Amino acid sequence: MPGGSLGPFGLRVKGEEGCCKFGDVAVHVDPGPRWIYEAKFPSPLRDRRDELGGCEFARVAGCPVVVGHIRPRDPPVREPRAPP
């Protein structure tokens, strides 16, 4: 998905009928050349589904979930300040 797009996004699911497929959602991010995306492992959606049972769809619809982090590929170099 391009970084400037806000959706809607299509979801494809795999798995057994009747189980919560939302716990298997994976986010694949292309953050561009200057950034790195690091997914959380294990996935918080799968982790909660396996730990608590049930489906995560209602929880995600009501509150955000952090599934990963984006950080700069190379931290910017800061020039030392000249004394006043």
PDB file of N, CA and C in Angstrom:
ATOM      1  N   MET A   1       0.847  -1.157   0.000  1.00  0.00           N
ATOM      2  CA  MET A   1       0.000   0.000   0.000  1.00  0.00           C
ATOM      3  C   MET A   1       0.893   1.219   0.000  1.00  0.00           C
ATOM      4  N   PRO A   2       0.616   2.208  -0.817  1.00  0.00           N
ATOM      5  CA  PRO A   2       1.442   3.401  -0.859  1.00  0.00           C
ATOM      6  C   PRO A   2       1.271   4.219   0.413  1.00  0.00           C
ATOM      7  N   GLY A   3       2.327   4.906   0.808  1.00  0.00           N
ATOM      8  CA  GLY A   3       2.303   5.654   2.063  1.00  0.00           C
ATOM      9  C   GLY A   3       1.278   6.766   2.112  1.00  0.00           C
ATOM     10  N   GLY A   4       0.833   7.273   0.955  1.00  0.00           N
ATOM     11  CA  GLY A   4      -0.138   8.357   0.945  1.00  0.00           C
ATOM     12  C   GLY A   4      -1.579   7.891   0.916  1.00  0.00           C
ATOM     13  N   SER A   5      -1.816   6.591   0.864  1.00  0.00           N
ATOM     14  CA  SER A   5      -3.162   6.064   0.746  1.00  0.00           C
ATOM     15  C   SER A   5      -3.787   5.839   2.125  1.00  0.00           C
ATOM     16  N   LEU A   6      -5.065   6.154   2.248  1.00  0.00           N
ATOM     17  CA  LEU A   6      -5.768   5.979   3.519  1.00  0.00           C
ATOM     18  C   LEU A   6      -6.835   4.898   3.463  1.00  0.00           C
ATOM     19  N   GLY A   7      -6.998   4.242   2.347  1.00  0.00           N
ATOM     20  CA  GLY A   7      -7.945   3.140   2.299  1.00  0.00           C
ATOM     21  C   GLY A   7      -9.115   3.471   1.411  1.00  0.00           C
ATOM     22  N   PRO A   8     -10.093   2.606   1.280  1.00  0.00           N
ATOM     23  CA  PRO A   8     -10.263   1.347   2.001  1.00  0.00           C
ATOM     24  C   PRO A   8      -9.299   0.274   1.506  1.00  0.00           C
ATOM     25  N   PHE A   9      -9.054  -0.697   2.330  1.00  0.00           N
ATOM     26  CA  PHE A   9      -8.129  -1.768   2.025  1.00  0.00           C
ATOM     27  C   PHE A   9      -8.873  -3.094   2.038  1.00  0.00           C
ATOM     28  N   GLY A  10      -8.535  -3.944   1.094  1.00  0.00           N
ATOM     29  CA  GLY A  10      -9.121  -5.282   1.043  1.00  0.00           C
ATOM     30  C   GLY A  10      -8.357  -6.222   1.959  1.00  0.00           C
ATOM     31  N   LEU A  11      -9.056  -7.120   2.597  1.00  0.00           N
ATOM     32  CA  LEU A  11      -8.435  -8.121   3.458  1.00  0.00           C
ATOM     33  C   LEU A  11      -8.665  -9.496   2.870  1.00  0.00           C
ATOM     34  N   ARG A  12      -7.607 -10.289   2.801  1.00  0.00           N
ATOM     35  CA  ARG A  12      -7.726 -11.680   2.386  1.00  0.00           C
ATOM     36  C   ARG A  12      -7.419 -12.537   3.590  1.00  0.00           C
ATOM     37  N   VAL A  13      -8.217 -13.566   3.811  1.00  0.00           N
ATOM     38  CA  VAL A  13      -8.030 -14.404   4.997  1.00  0.00           C
ATOM     39  C   VAL A  13      -7.792 -15.845   4.603  1.00  0.00           C
ATOM     40  N   LYS A  14      -7.002 -16.532   5.414  1.00  0.00           N
ATOM     41  CA  LYS A  14      -6.770 -17.960   5.252  1.00  0.00           C
ATOM     42  C   LYS A  14      -7.070 -18.611   6.589  1.00  0.00           C
ATOM     43  N   GLY A  15      -7.481 -19.830   6.581  1.00  0.00           N
ATOM     44  CA  GLY A  15      -7.716 -20.525   7.840  1.00  0.00           C
ATOM     45  C   GLY A  15      -8.977 -21.346   7.803  1.00  0.00           C
ATOM     46  N   GLU A  16      -9.277 -21.935   8.927  1.00  0.00           N
ATOM     47  CA  GLU A  16     -10.447 -22.792   9.033  1.00  0.00           C
ATOM     48  C   GLU A  16     -11.702 -21.948   9.154  1.00  0.00           C
ATOM     49  N   GLU A  17     -12.797 -22.454   8.627  1.00  0.00           N
ATOM     50  CA  GLU A  17     -14.071 -21.777   8.795  1.00  0.00           C
ATOM     51  C   GLU A  17     -14.443 -21.739  10.272  1.00  0.00           C
ATOM     52  N   GLY A  18     -14.997 -20.616  10.702  1.00  0.00           N
ATOM     53  CA  GLY A  18     -15.478 -20.517  12.070  1.00  0.00           C
ATOM     54  C   GLY A  18     -14.455 -19.998  13.059  1.00  0.00           C
ATOM     55  N   CYS A  19     -13.173 -20.020  12.725  1.00  0.00           N
ATOM     56  CA  CYS A  19     -12.197 -19.482  13.678  1.00  0.00           C
ATOM     57  C   CYS A  19     -12.011 -17.996  13.411  1.00  0.00           C
ATOM     58  N   CYS A  20     -11.465 -17.298  14.373  1.00  0.00           N
ATOM     59  CA  CYS A  20     -11.235 -15.862  14.223  1.00  0.00           C
ATOM     60  C   CYS A  20     -10.039 -15.642  13.304  1.00  0.00           C
ATOM     61  N   LYS A  21     -10.304 -15.151  12.137  1.00  0.00           N
ATOM     62  CA  LYS A  21      -9.236 -14.913  11.175  1.00  0.00           C
ATOM     63  C   LYS A  21      -8.523 -13.589  11.440  1.00  0.00           C
ATOM     64  N   PHE A  22      -9.112 -12.747  12.242  1.00  0.00           N
ATOM     65  CA  PHE A  22      -8.504 -11.446  12.519  1.00  0.00           C
ATOM     66  C   PHE A  22      -7.212 -11.595  13.314  1.00  0.00           C
ATOM     67  N   GLY A  23      -7.059 -12.661  14.052  1.00  0.00           N
ATOM     68  CA  GLY A  23      -5.820 -12.907  14.780  1.00  0.00           C
ATOM     69  C   GLY A  23      -4.656 -13.238  13.871  1.00  0.00           C
ATOM     70  N   ASP A  24      -4.941 -13.591  12.616  1.00  0.00           N
ATOM     71  CA  ASP A  24      -3.894 -13.928  11.656  1.00  0.00           C
ATOM     72  C   ASP A  24      -3.576 -12.789  10.696  1.00  0.00           C
ATOM     73  N   VAL A  25      -4.138 -11.605  10.931  1.00  0.00           N
ATOM     74  CA  VAL A  25      -3.858 -10.468  10.068  1.00  0.00           C
ATOM     75  C   VAL A  25      -2.386 -10.105  10.190  1.00  0.00           C
ATOM     76  N   ALA A  26      -1.737  -9.942   9.053  1.00  0.00           N
ATOM     77  CA  ALA A  26      -0.328  -9.529   9.031  1.00  0.00           C
ATOM     78  C   ALA A  26      -0.234  -8.203   8.280  1.00  0.00           C
ATOM     79  N   VAL A  27       0.561  -7.308   8.791  1.00  0.00           N
ATOM     80  CA  VAL A  27       0.753  -6.003   8.164  1.00  0.00           C
ATOM     81  C   VAL A  27       2.112  -6.008   7.478  1.00  0.00           C
ATOM     82  N   HIS A  28       2.109  -5.740   6.191  1.00  0.00           N
ATOM     83  CA  HIS A  28       3.351  -5.654   5.427  1.00  0.00           C
ATOM     84  C   HIS A  28       3.518  -4.201   5.004  1.00  0.00           C
ATOM     85  N   VAL A  29       4.584  -3.561   5.462  1.00  0.00           N
ATOM     86  CA  VAL A  29       4.777  -2.134   5.257  1.00  0.00           C
ATOM     87  C   VAL A  29       6.001  -1.892   4.389  1.00  0.00           C
ATOM     88  N   ASP A  30       5.869  -0.996   3.421  1.00  0.00           N
ATOM     89  CA  ASP A  30       7.004  -0.508   2.651  1.00  0.00           C
ATOM     90  C   ASP A  30       7.187   0.949   3.047  1.00  0.00           C
ATOM     91  N   PRO A  31       8.045   1.211   4.037  1.00  0.00           N
ATOM     92  CA  PRO A  31       8.154   2.563   4.568  1.00  0.00           C
ATOM     93  C   PRO A  31       8.996   3.515   3.716  1.00  0.00           C
ATOM     94  N   GLY A  32       9.568   3.028   2.646  1.00  0.00           N
ATOM     95  CA  GLY A  32      10.401   3.883   1.815  1.00  0.00           C
ATOM     96  C   GLY A  32      11.874   3.697   2.152  1.00  0.00           C
ATOM     97  N   PRO A  33      12.752   4.336   1.395  1.00  0.00           N
ATOM     98  CA  PRO A  33      14.184   4.078   1.534  1.00  0.00           C
ATOM     99  C   PRO A  33      14.815   4.600   2.824  1.00  0.00           C
ATOM    100  N   ARG A  34      14.206   5.581   3.475  1.00  0.00           N
ATOM    101  CA  ARG A  34      14.834   6.182   4.651  1.00  0.00           C
ATOM    102  C   ARG A  34      14.338   5.605   5.973  1.00  0.00           C
ATOM    103  N   TRP A  35      13.404   4.663   5.922  1.00  0.00           N
ATOM    104  CA  TRP A  35      12.792   4.149   7.143  1.00  0.00           C
ATOM    105  C   TRP A  35      12.836   2.630   7.176  1.00  0.00           C
ATOM    106  N   ILE A  36      12.732   2.061   8.373  1.00  0.00           N
ATOM    107  CA  ILE A  36      12.686   0.605   8.567  1.00  0.00           C
ATOM    108  C   ILE A  36      11.438   0.287   9.375  1.00  0.00           C
ATOM    109  N   TYR A  37      10.682  -0.706   8.915  1.00  0.00           N
ATOM    110  CA  TYR A  37       9.512  -1.172   9.659  1.00  0.00           C
ATOM    111  C   TYR A  37       9.886  -2.445  10.397  1.00  0.00           C
ATOM    112  N   GLU A  38       9.593  -2.484  11.691  1.00  0.00           N
ATOM    113  CA  GLU A  38       9.851  -3.674  12.510  1.00  0.00           C
ATOM    114  C   GLU A  38       8.535  -4.141  13.104  1.00  0.00           C
ATOM    115  N   ALA A  39       8.060  -5.291  12.639  1.00  0.00           N
ATOM    116  CA  ALA A  39       6.814  -5.846  13.154  1.00  0.00           C
ATOM    117  C   ALA A  39       7.035  -6.393  14.565  1.00  0.00           C
ATOM    118  N   LYS A  40       6.007  -6.279  15.404  1.00  0.00           N
ATOM    119  CA  LYS A  40       6.083  -6.888  16.737  1.00  0.00           C
ATOM    120  C   LYS A  40       5.964  -8.397  16.585  1.00  0.00           C
ATOM    121  N   PHE A  41       6.766  -9.117  17.337  1.00  0.00           N
ATOM    122  CA  PHE A  41       6.702 -10.576  17.295  1.00  0.00           C
ATOM    123  C   PHE A  41       6.698 -11.094  18.713  1.00  0.00           C
ATOM    124  N   PRO A  42       5.738 -11.889  19.073  1.00  0.00           N
ATOM    125  CA  PRO A  42       4.629 -12.373  18.250  1.00  0.00           C
ATOM    126  C   PRO A  42       3.607 -11.266  18.015  1.00  0.00           C
ATOM    127  N   SER A  43       2.777 -11.455  17.016  1.00  0.00           N
ATOM    128  CA  SER A  43       1.730 -10.490  16.696  1.00  0.00           C
ATOM    129  C   SER A  43       0.825 -10.311  17.906  1.00  0.00           C
ATOM    130  N   PRO A  44       0.542  -9.061  18.304  1.00  0.00           N
ATOM    131  CA  PRO A  44      -0.354  -8.860  19.445  1.00  0.00           C
ATOM    132  C   PRO A  44      -1.765  -9.384  19.190  1.00  0.00           C
ATOM    133  N   LEU A  45      -2.195  -9.398  17.934  1.00  0.00           N
ATOM    134  CA  LEU A  45      -3.530  -9.925  17.619  1.00  0.00           C
ATOM    135  C   LEU A  45      -3.579 -11.433  17.840  1.00  0.00           C
ATOM    136  N   ARG A  46      -2.581 -12.130  17.329  1.00  0.00           N
ATOM    137  CA  ARG A  46      -2.535 -13.587  17.503  1.00  0.00           C
ATOM    138  C   ARG A  46      -2.302 -13.944  18.968  1.00  0.00           C
ATOM    139  N   ASP A  47      -1.423 -13.209  19.617  1.00  0.00           N
ATOM    140  CA  ASP A  47      -1.090 -13.464  21.019  1.00  0.00           C
ATOM    141  C   ASP A  47      -2.335 -13.381  21.899  1.00  0.00           C
ATOM    142  N   ARG A  48      -3.117 -12.316  21.741  1.00  0.00           N
ATOM    143  CA  ARG A  48      -4.341 -12.159  22.550  1.00  0.00           C
ATOM    144  C   ARG A  48      -5.386 -13.206  22.186  1.00  0.00           C
ATOM    145  N   ARG A  49      -5.521 -13.512  20.887  1.00  0.00           N
ATOM    146  CA  ARG A  49      -6.493 -14.534  20.477  1.00  0.00           C
ATOM    147  C   ARG A  49      -6.155 -15.867  21.124  1.00  0.00           C
ATOM    148  N   ASP A  50      -4.870 -16.242  21.078  1.00  0.00           N
ATOM    149  CA  ASP A  50      -4.463 -17.527  21.640  1.00  0.00           C
ATOM    150  C   ASP A  50      -4.558 -17.533  23.158  1.00  0.00           C
ATOM    151  N   GLU A  51      -4.270 -16.402  23.778  1.00  0.00           N
ATOM    152  CA  GLU A  51      -4.267 -16.320  25.238  1.00  0.00           C
ATOM    153  C   GLU A  51      -5.667 -16.217  25.826  1.00  0.00           C
ATOM    154  N   LEU A  52      -6.509 -15.358  25.219  1.00  0.00           N
ATOM    155  CA  LEU A  52      -7.831 -15.094  25.786  1.00  0.00           C
ATOM    156  C   LEU A  52      -8.968 -15.809  25.070  1.00  0.00           C
ATOM    157  N   GLY A  53      -8.710 -16.249  23.839  1.00  0.00           N
ATOM    158  CA  GLY A  53      -9.777 -16.864  23.053  1.00  0.00           C
ATOM    159  C   GLY A  53     -10.672 -15.795  22.454  1.00  0.00           C
ATOM    160  N   GLY A  54     -11.548 -16.206  21.608  1.00  0.00           N
ATOM    161  CA  GLY A  54     -12.453 -15.259  20.982  1.00  0.00           C
ATOM    162  C   GLY A  54     -11.801 -14.531  19.827  1.00  0.00           C
ATOM    163  N   CYS A  55     -12.489 -13.526  19.323  1.00  0.00           N
ATOM    164  CA  CYS A  55     -12.020 -12.792  18.155  1.00  0.00           C
ATOM    165  C   CYS A  55     -11.591 -11.384  18.549  1.00  0.00           C
ATOM    166  N   GLU A  56     -10.553 -10.889  17.892  1.00  0.00           N
ATOM    167  CA  GLU A  56     -10.008  -9.578  18.185  1.00  0.00           C
ATOM    168  C   GLU A  56     -10.672  -8.458  17.399  1.00  0.00           C
ATOM    169  N   PHE A  57     -11.577  -8.772  16.488  1.00  0.00           N
ATOM    170  CA  PHE A  57     -12.166  -7.745  15.640  1.00  0.00           C
ATOM    171  C   PHE A  57     -12.840  -6.646  16.451  1.00  0.00           C
ATOM    172  N   ALA A  58     -13.647  -7.000  17.431  1.00  0.00           N
ATOM    173  CA  ALA A  58     -14.367  -5.990  18.220  1.00  0.00           C
ATOM    174  C   ALA A  58     -13.400  -5.095  18.991  1.00  0.00           C
ATOM    175  N   ARG A  59     -12.330  -5.663  19.528  1.00  0.00           N
ATOM    176  CA  ARG A  59     -11.369  -4.859  20.282  1.00  0.00           C
ATOM    177  C   ARG A  59     -10.659  -3.871  19.361  1.00  0.00           C
ATOM    178  N   VAL A  60     -10.220  -4.332  18.184  1.00  0.00           N
ATOM    179  CA  VAL A  60      -9.502  -3.462  17.252  1.00  0.00           C
ATOM    180  C   VAL A  60     -10.425  -2.379  16.700  1.00  0.00           C
ATOM    181  N   ALA A  61     -11.697  -2.687  16.536  1.00  0.00           N
ATOM    182  CA  ALA A  61     -12.648  -1.687  16.060  1.00  0.00           C
ATOM    183  C   ALA A  61     -12.820  -0.571  17.086  1.00  0.00           C
ATOM    184  N   GLY A  62     -12.573  -0.872  18.373  1.00  0.00           N
ATOM    185  CA  GLY A  62     -12.783   0.114  19.424  1.00  0.00           C
ATOM    186  C   GLY A  62     -11.538   0.810  19.927  1.00  0.00           C
ATOM    187  N   CYS A  63     -10.361   0.259  19.670  1.00  0.00           N
ATOM    188  CA  CYS A  63      -9.135   0.895  20.162  1.00  0.00           C
ATOM    189  C   CYS A  63      -7.954   0.498  19.291  1.00  0.00           C
ATOM    190  N   PRO A  64      -6.933   1.356  19.227  1.00  0.00           N
ATOM    191  CA  PRO A  64      -5.782   1.045  18.370  1.00  0.00           C
ATOM    192  C   PRO A  64      -4.929  -0.087  18.920  1.00  0.00           C
ATOM    193  N   VAL A  65      -4.200  -0.729  18.041  1.00  0.00           N
ATOM    194  CA  VAL A  65      -3.282  -1.811  18.409  1.00  0.00           C
ATOM    195  C   VAL A  65      -1.949  -1.530  17.718  1.00  0.00           C
ATOM    196  N   VAL A  66      -0.866  -1.575  18.448  1.00  0.00           N
ATOM    197  CA  VAL A  66       0.456  -1.392  17.862  1.00  0.00           C
ATOM    198  C   VAL A  66       0.924  -2.738  17.332  1.00  0.00           C
ATOM    199  N   VAL A  67       1.133  -2.808  16.018  1.00  0.00           N
ATOM    200  CA  VAL A  67       1.575  -4.052  15.398  1.00  0.00           C
ATOM    201  C   VAL A  67       3.026  -3.971  14.940  1.00  0.00           C
ATOM    202  N   GLY A  68       3.639  -2.800  15.080  1.00  0.00           N
ATOM    203  CA  GLY A  68       5.032  -2.629  14.683  1.00  0.00           C
ATOM    204  C   GLY A  68       5.468  -1.188  14.875  1.00  0.00           C
ATOM    205  N   HIS A  69       6.719  -0.938  14.528  1.00  0.00           N
ATOM    206  CA  HIS A  69       7.295   0.397  14.690  1.00  0.00           C
ATOM    207  C   HIS A  69       8.045   0.782  13.426  1.00  0.00           C
ATOM    208  N   ILE A  70       8.043   2.069  13.117  1.00  0.00           N
ATOM    209  CA  ILE A  70       8.827   2.602  12.013  1.00  0.00           C
ATOM    210  C   ILE A  70       9.899   3.491  12.611  1.00  0.00           C
ATOM    211  N   ARG A  71      11.143   3.270  12.171  1.00  0.00           N
ATOM    212  CA  ARG A  71      12.247   4.082  12.676  1.00  0.00           C
ATOM    213  C   ARG A  71      13.130   4.490  11.508  1.00  0.00           C
ATOM    214  N   PRO A  72      13.906   5.562  11.690  1.00  0.00           N
ATOM    215  CA  PRO A  72      14.794   5.982  10.602  1.00  0.00           C
ATOM    216  C   PRO A  72      15.847   4.919  10.315  1.00  0.00           C
ATOM    217  N   ARG A  73      16.182   4.737   9.047  1.00  0.00           N
ATOM    218  CA  ARG A  73      17.200   3.775   8.652  1.00  0.00           C
ATOM    219  C   ARG A  73      18.559   4.208   9.189  1.00  0.00           C
ATOM    220  N   ASP A  74      18.937   5.448   8.967  1.00  0.00           N
ATOM    221  CA  ASP A  74      20.179   5.997   9.490  1.00  0.00           C
ATOM    222  C   ASP A  74      19.819   7.225  10.318  1.00  0.00           C
ATOM    223  N   PRO A  75      20.076   7.190  11.616  1.00  0.00           N
ATOM    224  CA  PRO A  75      19.745   8.375  12.416  1.00  0.00           C
ATOM    225  C   PRO A  75      20.462   9.599  11.857  1.00  0.00           C
ATOM    226  N   PRO A  76      19.776  10.752  11.838  1.00  0.00           N
ATOM    227  CA  PRO A  76      20.411  11.954  11.299  1.00  0.00           C
ATOM    228  C   PRO A  76      21.615  12.361  12.157  1.00  0.00           C
ATOM    229  N   VAL A  77      22.629  12.878  11.500  1.00  0.00           N
ATOM    230  CA  VAL A  77      23.814  13.356  12.209  1.00  0.00           C
ATOM    231  C   VAL A  77      23.577  14.795  12.603  1.00  0.00           C
ATOM    232  N   ARG A  78      23.717  15.078  13.866  1.00  0.00           N
ATOM    233  CA  ARG A  78      23.516  16.451  14.357  1.00  0.00           C
ATOM    234  C   ARG A  78      24.850  17.166  14.445  1.00  0.00           C
ATOM    235  N   GLU A  79      24.868  18.343  13.859  1.00  0.00           N
ATOM    236  CA  GLU A  79      26.076  19.154  13.924  1.00  0.00           C
ATOM    237  C   GLU A  79      26.187  19.768  15.310  1.00  0.00           C
ATOM    238  N   PRO A  80      27.414  19.816  15.879  1.00  0.00           N
ATOM    239  CA  PRO A  80      27.566  20.458  17.181  1.00  0.00           C
ATOM    240  C   PRO A  80      27.293  21.953  17.047  1.00  0.00           C
ATOM    241  N   ARG A  81      26.652  22.480  18.073  1.00  0.00           N
ATOM    242  CA  ARG A  81      26.339  23.920  18.066  1.00  0.00           C
ATOM    243  C   ARG A  81      27.586  24.723  18.417  1.00  0.00           C
ATOM    244  N   ALA A  82      27.708  25.849  17.742  1.00  0.00           N
ATOM    245  CA  ALA A  82      28.812  26.766  18.060  1.00  0.00           C
ATOM    246  C   ALA A  82      28.452  27.519  19.335  1.00  0.00           C
ATOM    247  N   PRO A  83      29.444  27.743  20.207  1.00  0.00           N
ATOM    248  CA  PRO A  83      29.130  28.494  21.437  1.00  0.00           C
ATOM    249  C   PRO A  83      28.690  29.921  21.104  1.00  0.00           C
ATOM    250  N   PRO A  84      27.776  30.487  21.886  1.00  0.00           N
ATOM    251  CA  PRO A  84      27.267  31.844  21.596  1.00  0.00           C
ATOM    252  C   PRO A  84      28.292  32.938  21.779  1.00  0.00           C
TER     253      PRO A  84
END
